[in-house]
PDB file of C-alpha atoms in Angstrom:
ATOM      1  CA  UNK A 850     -16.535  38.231  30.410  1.00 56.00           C
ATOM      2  CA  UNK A 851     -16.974  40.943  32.963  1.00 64.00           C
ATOM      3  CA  UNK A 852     -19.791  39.436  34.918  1.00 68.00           C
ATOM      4  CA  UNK A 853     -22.396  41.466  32.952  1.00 78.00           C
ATOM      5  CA  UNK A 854     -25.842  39.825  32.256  1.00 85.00           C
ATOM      6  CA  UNK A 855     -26.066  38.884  28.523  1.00 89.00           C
ATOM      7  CA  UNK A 856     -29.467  37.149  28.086  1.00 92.00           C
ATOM      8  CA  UNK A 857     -32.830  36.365  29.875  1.00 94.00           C
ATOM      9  CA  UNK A 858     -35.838  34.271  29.788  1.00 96.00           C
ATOM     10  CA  UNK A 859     -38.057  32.336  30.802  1.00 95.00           C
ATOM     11  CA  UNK A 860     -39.608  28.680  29.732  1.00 95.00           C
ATOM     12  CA  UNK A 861     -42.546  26.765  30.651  1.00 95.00           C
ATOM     13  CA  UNK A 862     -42.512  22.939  30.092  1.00 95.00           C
ATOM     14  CA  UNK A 863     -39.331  23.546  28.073  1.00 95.00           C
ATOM     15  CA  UNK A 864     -40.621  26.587  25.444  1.00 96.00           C
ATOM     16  CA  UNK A 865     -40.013  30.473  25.482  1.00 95.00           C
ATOM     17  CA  UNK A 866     -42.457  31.868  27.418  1.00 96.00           C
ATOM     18  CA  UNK A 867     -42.627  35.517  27.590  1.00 95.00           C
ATOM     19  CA  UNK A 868     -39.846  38.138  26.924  1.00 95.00           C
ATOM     20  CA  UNK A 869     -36.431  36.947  26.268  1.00 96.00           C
ATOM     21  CA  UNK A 870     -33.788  39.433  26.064  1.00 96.00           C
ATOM     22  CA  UNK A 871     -30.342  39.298  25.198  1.00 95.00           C
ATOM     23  CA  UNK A 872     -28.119  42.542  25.861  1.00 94.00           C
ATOM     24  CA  UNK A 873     -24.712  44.018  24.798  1.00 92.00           C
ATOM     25  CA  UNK A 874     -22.882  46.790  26.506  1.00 88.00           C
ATOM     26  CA  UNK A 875     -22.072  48.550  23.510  1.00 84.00           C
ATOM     27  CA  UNK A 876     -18.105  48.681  24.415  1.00 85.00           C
ATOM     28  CA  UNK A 877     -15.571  47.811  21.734  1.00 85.00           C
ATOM     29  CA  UNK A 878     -15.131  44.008  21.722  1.00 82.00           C
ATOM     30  CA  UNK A 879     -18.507  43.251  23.217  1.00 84.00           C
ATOM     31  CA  UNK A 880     -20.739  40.544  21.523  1.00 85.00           C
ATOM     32  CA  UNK A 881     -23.197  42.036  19.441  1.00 88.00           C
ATOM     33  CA  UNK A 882     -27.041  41.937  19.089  1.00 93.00           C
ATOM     34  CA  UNK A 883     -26.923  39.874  16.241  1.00 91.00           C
ATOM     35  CA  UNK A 884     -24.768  39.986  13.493  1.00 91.00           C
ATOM     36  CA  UNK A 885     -26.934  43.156  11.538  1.00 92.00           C
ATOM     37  CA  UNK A 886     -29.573  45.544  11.410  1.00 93.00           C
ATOM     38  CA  UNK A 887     -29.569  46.718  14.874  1.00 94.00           C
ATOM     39  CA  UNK A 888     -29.911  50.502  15.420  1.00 95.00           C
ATOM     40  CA  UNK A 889     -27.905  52.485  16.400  1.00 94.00           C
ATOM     41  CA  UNK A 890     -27.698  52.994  20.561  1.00 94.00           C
ATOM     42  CA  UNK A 891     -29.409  49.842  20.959  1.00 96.00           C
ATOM     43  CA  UNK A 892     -28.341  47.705  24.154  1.00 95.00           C
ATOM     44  CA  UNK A 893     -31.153  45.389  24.669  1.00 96.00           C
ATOM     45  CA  UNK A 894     -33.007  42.610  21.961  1.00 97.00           C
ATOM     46  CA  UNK A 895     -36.715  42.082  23.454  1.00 96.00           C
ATOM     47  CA  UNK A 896     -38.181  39.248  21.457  1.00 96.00           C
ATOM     48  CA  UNK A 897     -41.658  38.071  23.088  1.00 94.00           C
ATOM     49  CA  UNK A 898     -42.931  34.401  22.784  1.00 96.00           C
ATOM     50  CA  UNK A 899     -46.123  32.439  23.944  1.00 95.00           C
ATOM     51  CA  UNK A 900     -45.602  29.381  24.710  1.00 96.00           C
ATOM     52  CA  UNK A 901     -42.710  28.837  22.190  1.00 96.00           C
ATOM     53  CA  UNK A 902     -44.460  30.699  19.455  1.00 96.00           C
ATOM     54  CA  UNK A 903     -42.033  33.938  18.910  1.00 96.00           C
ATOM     55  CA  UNK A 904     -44.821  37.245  19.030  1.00 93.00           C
ATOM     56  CA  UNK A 905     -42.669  39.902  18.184  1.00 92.00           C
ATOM     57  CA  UNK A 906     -38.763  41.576  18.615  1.00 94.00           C
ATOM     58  CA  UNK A 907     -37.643  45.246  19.241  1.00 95.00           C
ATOM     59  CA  UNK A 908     -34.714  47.197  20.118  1.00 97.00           C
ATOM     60  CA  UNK A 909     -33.780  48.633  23.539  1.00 96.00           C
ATOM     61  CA  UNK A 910     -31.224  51.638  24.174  1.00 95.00           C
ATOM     62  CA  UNK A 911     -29.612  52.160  27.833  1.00 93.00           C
ATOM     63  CA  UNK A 912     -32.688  53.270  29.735  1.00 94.00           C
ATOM     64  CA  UNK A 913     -35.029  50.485  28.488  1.00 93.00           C
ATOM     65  CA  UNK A 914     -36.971  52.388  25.826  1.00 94.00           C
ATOM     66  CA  UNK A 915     -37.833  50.879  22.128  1.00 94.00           C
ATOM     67  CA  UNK A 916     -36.304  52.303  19.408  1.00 96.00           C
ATOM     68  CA  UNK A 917     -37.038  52.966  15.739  1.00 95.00           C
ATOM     69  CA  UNK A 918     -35.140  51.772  12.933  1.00 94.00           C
ATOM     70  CA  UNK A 919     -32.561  55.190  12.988  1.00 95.00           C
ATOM     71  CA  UNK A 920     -32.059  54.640  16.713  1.00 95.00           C
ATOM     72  CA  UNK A 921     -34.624  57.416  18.176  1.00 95.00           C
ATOM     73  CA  UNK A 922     -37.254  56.311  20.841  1.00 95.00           C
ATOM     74  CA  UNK A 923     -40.843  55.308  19.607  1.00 91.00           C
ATOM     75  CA  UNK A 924     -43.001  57.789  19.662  1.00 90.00           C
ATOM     76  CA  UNK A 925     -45.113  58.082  22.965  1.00 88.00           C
ATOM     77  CA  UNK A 926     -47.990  55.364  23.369  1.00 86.00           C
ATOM     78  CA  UNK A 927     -51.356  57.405  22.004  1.00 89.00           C
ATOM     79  CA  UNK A 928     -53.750  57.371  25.445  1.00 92.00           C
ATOM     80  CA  UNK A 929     -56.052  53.922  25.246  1.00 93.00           C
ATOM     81  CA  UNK A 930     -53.981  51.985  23.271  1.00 90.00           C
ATOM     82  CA  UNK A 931     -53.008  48.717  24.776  1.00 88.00           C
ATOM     83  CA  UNK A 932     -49.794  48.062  26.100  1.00 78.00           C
ATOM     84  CA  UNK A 933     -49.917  45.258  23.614  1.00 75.00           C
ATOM     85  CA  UNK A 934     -51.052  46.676  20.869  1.00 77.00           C
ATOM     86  CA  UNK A 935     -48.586  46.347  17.527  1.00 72.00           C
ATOM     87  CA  UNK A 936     -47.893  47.600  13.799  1.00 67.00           C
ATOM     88  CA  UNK A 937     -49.749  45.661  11.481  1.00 59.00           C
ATOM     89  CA  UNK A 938     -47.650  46.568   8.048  1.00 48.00           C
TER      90      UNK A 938
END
């Protein structure tokens, strides 16, 4: 309603292709997220896809960084671990 950005992506040949975000500004009234589980601070939905397959989704406060669960940053990326590199459990 005020002109803000509230989601962005990309497709190739008509399927997600890479990160699609969708944001909120956090302000009383503003569409949320989704409709639960979102932490707390959170002002940014990443979800990745390849070529429509969805990859993974994460949680974004105000400056861009992910967030746990409780709202707090991730913990700093351990030296040689691929920028792609996830969780597996």
């Amino acid at each position: 309603p005020g002109g803000e950005l509230f989601t962005r992506g990309t497709f190739t040949e008509g399927k997600l292709d890479g990160t699609f975000s969708r944001f909120t500004t956090g302000a009383p009234g503003s569409l949320p997220l989704r409709p639960c589980c979102v932490p707390p601070g959170a002002r940014e939905l990443r979800a990745r896809y390849q070529s429509g397959r969805f990859l993974e989704e994460y949680f974004c406060d105000e400056q861009g960084r992910a967030l746990c669960d409780d709202g707090t940053p991730w913990p700093e990326r351990p030296r040689g671990v691929p920028d792609d590199a996830v969780a597996n459990g």
